[in-house]
Amino acid sequence: MSLDEKRTYEEQMFLPKKFDCPTLISFSGGRTSAYMLYRIIEAYSGKLPEDVYVVFANTGKEMPETLDFINECSVRWNVPVRWLELDIHEERPIYRTKEVTYQTAARNGEPFAALIDRKKMLPNPYIRMCTSELKVNVMKRFMQNQGHKEWANVIGLRYDEPRRVAKQRKQNDTGKNKWESLMPLYDYKIMVKDVTDFWKNSDFDLELPDFDGKTLAGNCDLCYLKGKRTLVRLLKERPDLADWWIEQETKVKKHRLEKFGAQGNEHIEMTATFRKGVRYVDLVDITSQEDDQLELLEDDSRSCFCHD
């Protein structure tokens, strides 16, 4: 018996239970989280309560198609989406959350670049300050600004993403956060096929290619956590996307040279990249290789707070 046959009718339809506390629905702008949002709206008969917030935290490095999709979901489903960005000030509190709109949202990496300028360093797989400052803390301050001390955080992790779900549940168990992460897609055994089938039958969709259930250009366009093979594949289609990432690496390298001098050059070369041994300028050069050689590249992607 297949997994689909084992699931109950309720699980296959995925009509989640209503929330019993203030709730933040983290909308990444991907197909999975949009599917989750649609089903939650259905559970509330088309209108969410005032204390259930649909939130998108914009880094400025999402693809334009992602922003268009979020806006289209909001308009077609008549659900307000709160667009948030990191806002950095000289005076305290330095890190703040500002609310923007689809029309005014940053589209050239401004919040992300401002964070790098403030920290004078780049995020990396071990210090993911982009995740913490551009996403997690931005949404945390938003909920606190609404007057909530505790809340539920609903994220779109599916049944075929057990490791990511386990990680979130482990964080829940620590009790350190002011929120509890809920993953209804996992609870209702929703798989990538369910999501794909839903959008195949929809009269609109995210205008980014789907490769076996993965949107390679989703979230930040050339996120350093995407595998090298994925990044090169994207750059073959859009080499211009590398410009911003190269600019950030160049900027941080210049700052570190000014601070430490040429004697620390080896250390600078290691720390002035988003990922050790991977420079975006080199990735652009690799795109000139033959396709069969590109397939030999390691697809060393890593998971992130940003979900599909």
XYZ file of C-alpha atoms in Angstrom:
308
model
C 0.000 0.000 0.000
C 1.382 3.425 -0.964
C 1.874 6.267 1.499
C -0.948 8.193 -0.195
C -3.319 5.245 0.300
C -2.415 4.966 3.976
C -3.321 8.577 4.696
C -6.812 9.461 5.845
C -9.090 11.642 3.752
C -8.611 14.475 6.273
C -4.827 14.247 5.961
C -4.965 14.314 2.169
C -7.284 17.332 2.176
C -5.168 19.041 4.876
C -7.662 21.292 6.600
C -5.646 22.245 9.698
C -7.055 22.918 13.131
C -7.606 26.525 14.107
C -4.979 28.165 16.291
C -5.736 28.878 19.937
C -3.216 31.678 20.498
C -1.674 34.660 18.638
C -0.063 33.196 15.535
C 2.552 34.234 12.981
C 2.364 32.430 9.634
C 5.828 32.633 8.099
C 5.267 33.092 4.367
C 8.537 32.567 2.493
C 7.086 33.272 -0.930
C 7.596 29.686 -2.075
C 5.061 27.175 -3.360
C 4.985 25.094 -0.178
C 4.317 27.944 2.236
C 1.741 29.402 -0.159
C -0.035 26.036 -0.275
C -0.002 25.942 3.535
C -1.393 29.470 3.711
C -4.233 28.608 1.328
C -5.275 25.617 3.429
C -5.163 27.666 6.642
C -7.362 30.330 5.043
C -9.783 27.549 4.060
C -9.882 26.326 7.677
C -11.022 29.814 8.707
C -13.654 29.976 5.939
C -11.751 32.617 4.013
C -10.975 35.159 6.752
C -8.155 34.948 9.301
C -8.643 36.273 12.858
C -7.023 39.586 13.772
C -4.331 37.872 15.873
C -3.225 35.548 13.038
C -0.613 37.388 10.990
C 0.757 36.390 7.592
C 4.311 37.722 7.465
C 7.011 37.931 4.805
C 10.487 39.079 5.917
C 12.187 40.629 2.895
C 15.986 40.584 2.566
C 15.994 42.472 -0.735
C 17.669 39.526 -2.468
C 14.571 37.535 -3.341
C 13.768 37.211 -7.020
C 11.163 39.667 -8.406
C 8.988 36.665 -9.273
C 8.847 35.760 -5.584
C 7.615 39.218 -4.615
C 5.048 39.159 -7.421
C 3.805 35.758 -6.240
C 3.386 36.907 -2.646
C 1.389 39.905 -3.794
C -0.757 37.775 -6.103
C -1.554 35.332 -3.284
C -2.541 38.271 -1.086
C -4.807 39.815 -3.722
C -6.413 36.612 -5.038
C -7.037 35.120 -1.596
C -7.979 38.440 0.015
C -5.507 37.963 2.853
C -3.310 40.795 4.155
C 0.405 40.035 4.102
C 2.666 42.073 6.382
C 5.885 42.897 4.526
C 8.790 43.403 6.946
C 12.425 44.481 6.630
C 15.382 45.037 8.913
C 15.925 48.738 9.615
C 19.352 49.680 11.053
C 19.880 52.922 13.001
C 22.885 54.627 14.568
C 21.069 55.263 17.849
C 19.606 52.544 20.069
C 17.775 50.360 19.412
C 20.093 49.791 16.482
C 18.161 46.895 14.975
C 14.501 47.605 14.280
C 11.699 46.176 12.178
C 9.989 48.358 9.617
C 6.866 47.557 7.672
C 6.905 48.077 3.922
C 4.590 47.118 1.061
C 4.826 45.191 -2.175
C 5.425 48.491 -3.946
C 8.072 49.839 -1.532
C 9.891 46.590 -0.628
C 13.651 46.580 -1.263
C 14.634 44.821 -4.474
C 18.393 45.381 -4.638
C 19.606 43.744 -1.433
C 19.539 46.946 0.635
C 18.600 45.391 4.039
C 21.129 42.576 3.544
C 23.920 44.957 2.472
C 23.185 47.281 5.404
C 23.591 44.347 7.806
C 26.939 43.430 6.254
C 28.076 47.064 6.488
C 27.088 47.187 10.151
C 28.771 43.895 11.068
C 31.716 44.426 8.687
C 31.650 40.710 7.991
C 29.817 38.214 5.820
C 27.452 35.530 7.062
C 28.588 31.960 6.553
C 27.252 28.441 7.213
C 28.355 28.680 10.847
C 27.419 32.293 11.598
C 24.108 32.791 9.837
C 23.522 36.374 10.856
C 21.370 36.859 7.754
C 18.891 34.283 9.050
C 18.870 35.638 12.592
C 18.800 39.359 11.810
C 16.929 39.543 8.485
C 14.326 36.895 9.283
C 13.990 35.597 12.846
C 14.523 38.789 14.839
C 12.610 40.918 12.341
C 9.515 38.744 12.846
C 10.097 38.489 16.595
C 10.078 42.288 16.986
C 6.978 42.506 14.800
C 5.024 40.210 17.126
C 6.286 42.040 20.195
C 5.246 45.338 18.613
C 1.732 43.901 18.285
C 1.753 43.453 22.058
C 2.290 39.675 22.165
C 4.642 38.095 24.682
C 4.265 34.552 23.337
C 2.914 33.163 20.093
C 2.835 30.255 17.671
C 5.117 30.371 14.626
C 3.723 28.390 11.691
C 6.239 27.283 9.075
C 5.860 25.234 5.902
C 7.951 22.136 6.488
C 6.582 19.016 4.798
C 6.455 15.337 5.771
C 9.390 14.661 3.433
C 11.582 17.100 5.392
C 11.911 15.174 8.693
C 15.380 16.447 9.584
C 14.335 20.082 9.386
C 11.209 19.311 11.400
C 13.262 17.519 14.055
C 15.542 20.553 14.311
C 12.595 22.883 14.861
C 11.074 20.570 17.458
C 14.377 20.389 19.274
C 14.344 24.189 19.490
C 10.801 24.023 20.842
C 11.959 21.648 23.571
C 14.587 24.099 24.821
C 11.889 26.605 25.775
C 14.270 29.468 24.977
C 12.129 31.094 22.324
C 9.061 33.218 22.922
C 7.259 31.151 20.310
C 6.494 27.528 19.541
C 7.029 26.407 15.967
C 4.088 24.564 14.427
C 4.486 22.499 11.258
C 1.001 21.466 10.105
C 2.217 20.193 6.731
C 4.321 17.613 8.513
C 1.529 16.728 10.931
C -0.840 16.090 8.010
C 1.812 14.129 6.075
C 1.879 16.580 3.171
C 4.521 15.621 0.593
C 6.119 17.599 -2.210
C 3.814 15.828 -4.701
C 0.773 17.241 -2.902
C 2.165 20.738 -3.291
C 3.132 20.208 -6.930
C -0.303 18.797 -7.787
C -2.004 21.736 -6.099
C -0.166 24.296 -8.228
C -0.627 22.269 -11.414
C -4.366 22.675 -10.893
C -4.172 26.344 -9.924
C -4.907 29.228 -12.284
C -1.714 30.987 -11.167
C 1.709 29.925 -9.908
C 5.138 31.121 -8.866
C 6.876 32.102 -12.106
C 10.154 30.357 -11.220
C 11.114 26.916 -12.612
C 10.361 23.844 -10.521
C 13.001 21.085 -10.604
C 11.657 17.915 -8.970
C 9.779 19.945 -6.383
C 12.634 22.384 -5.758
C 12.652 26.039 -6.731
C 16.367 26.630 -7.266
C 15.995 30.415 -7.490
C 13.712 30.596 -4.465
C 14.502 32.627 -1.338
C 17.719 34.694 -1.739
C 18.681 34.275 -5.393
C 22.284 33.047 -4.949
C 22.180 32.115 -1.264
C 25.548 30.716 -0.179
C 23.785 27.701 1.363
C 22.702 26.505 -2.063
C 25.005 23.875 -3.505
C 27.819 24.884 -5.852
C 26.174 23.008 -8.714
C 22.894 24.832 -8.097
C 24.604 28.229 -7.997
C 26.461 27.584 -11.241
C 23.258 26.387 -12.915
C 21.542 29.639 -11.896
C 24.503 31.739 -13.035
C 24.509 30.145 -16.468
C 21.025 31.582 -16.927
C 21.534 34.840 -15.039
C 25.236 35.801 -14.663
C 24.174 39.306 -13.583
C 22.891 37.893 -10.285
C 26.501 37.467 -9.135
C 27.210 41.213 -9.153
C 25.718 41.945 -5.721
C 27.404 38.957 -4.064
C 30.792 39.808 -5.600
C 30.381 43.406 -4.430
C 29.793 42.276 -0.825
C 32.826 39.964 -0.843
C 35.010 42.712 -2.340
C 33.773 45.243 0.206
C 34.457 43.033 3.213
C 37.878 42.005 1.897
C 38.831 45.685 1.502
C 37.706 46.444 5.060
C 39.688 43.551 6.490
C 42.801 44.499 4.569
C 42.550 48.022 5.975
C 42.106 46.639 9.481
C 44.627 43.796 9.525
C 47.042 44.686 6.715
C 48.658 42.377 4.171
C 50.160 40.160 6.895
C 46.744 38.685 7.571
C 46.007 38.115 3.906
C 45.528 34.342 4.177
C 42.987 34.754 6.977
C 41.283 37.543 5.045
C 40.903 35.355 1.963
C 39.127 32.775 4.141
C 36.800 35.200 5.953
C 35.923 37.530 3.080
C 33.743 34.913 1.416
C 30.246 33.683 2.218
C 31.500 30.114 2.150
C 35.028 28.815 2.598
C 36.707 28.058 -0.703
C 33.842 29.455 -2.800
C 34.088 32.937 -4.318
C 31.259 34.191 -6.482
C 33.663 35.631 -9.037
C 35.084 32.118 -9.460
C 31.598 30.644 -9.832
C 30.980 32.979 -12.764
C 34.181 31.668 -14.412
C 33.068 28.071 -13.886
C 29.896 28.681 -15.915
C 31.989 28.665 -19.091
C 32.730 24.948 -18.653
C 30.885 22.255 -20.578
C 27.628 20.994 -19.056
C 28.981 17.472 -18.438
C 31.813 18.978 -16.363
C 29.356 21.075 -14.356
C 27.469 17.939 -13.361
C 30.625 16.799 -11.550
C 30.404 19.761 -9.165
C 29.467 18.930 -5.598
C 25.847 19.737 -4.792
C 26.718 20.681 -1.216
C 23.566 22.528 -0.261
C 22.564 23.133 3.364
C 19.202 23.783 4.934
C 18.213 27.186 6.229
C 15.394 28.859 8.175
C 14.113 30.059 4.799
C 11.785 27.347 3.495
C 10.130 26.727 0.146
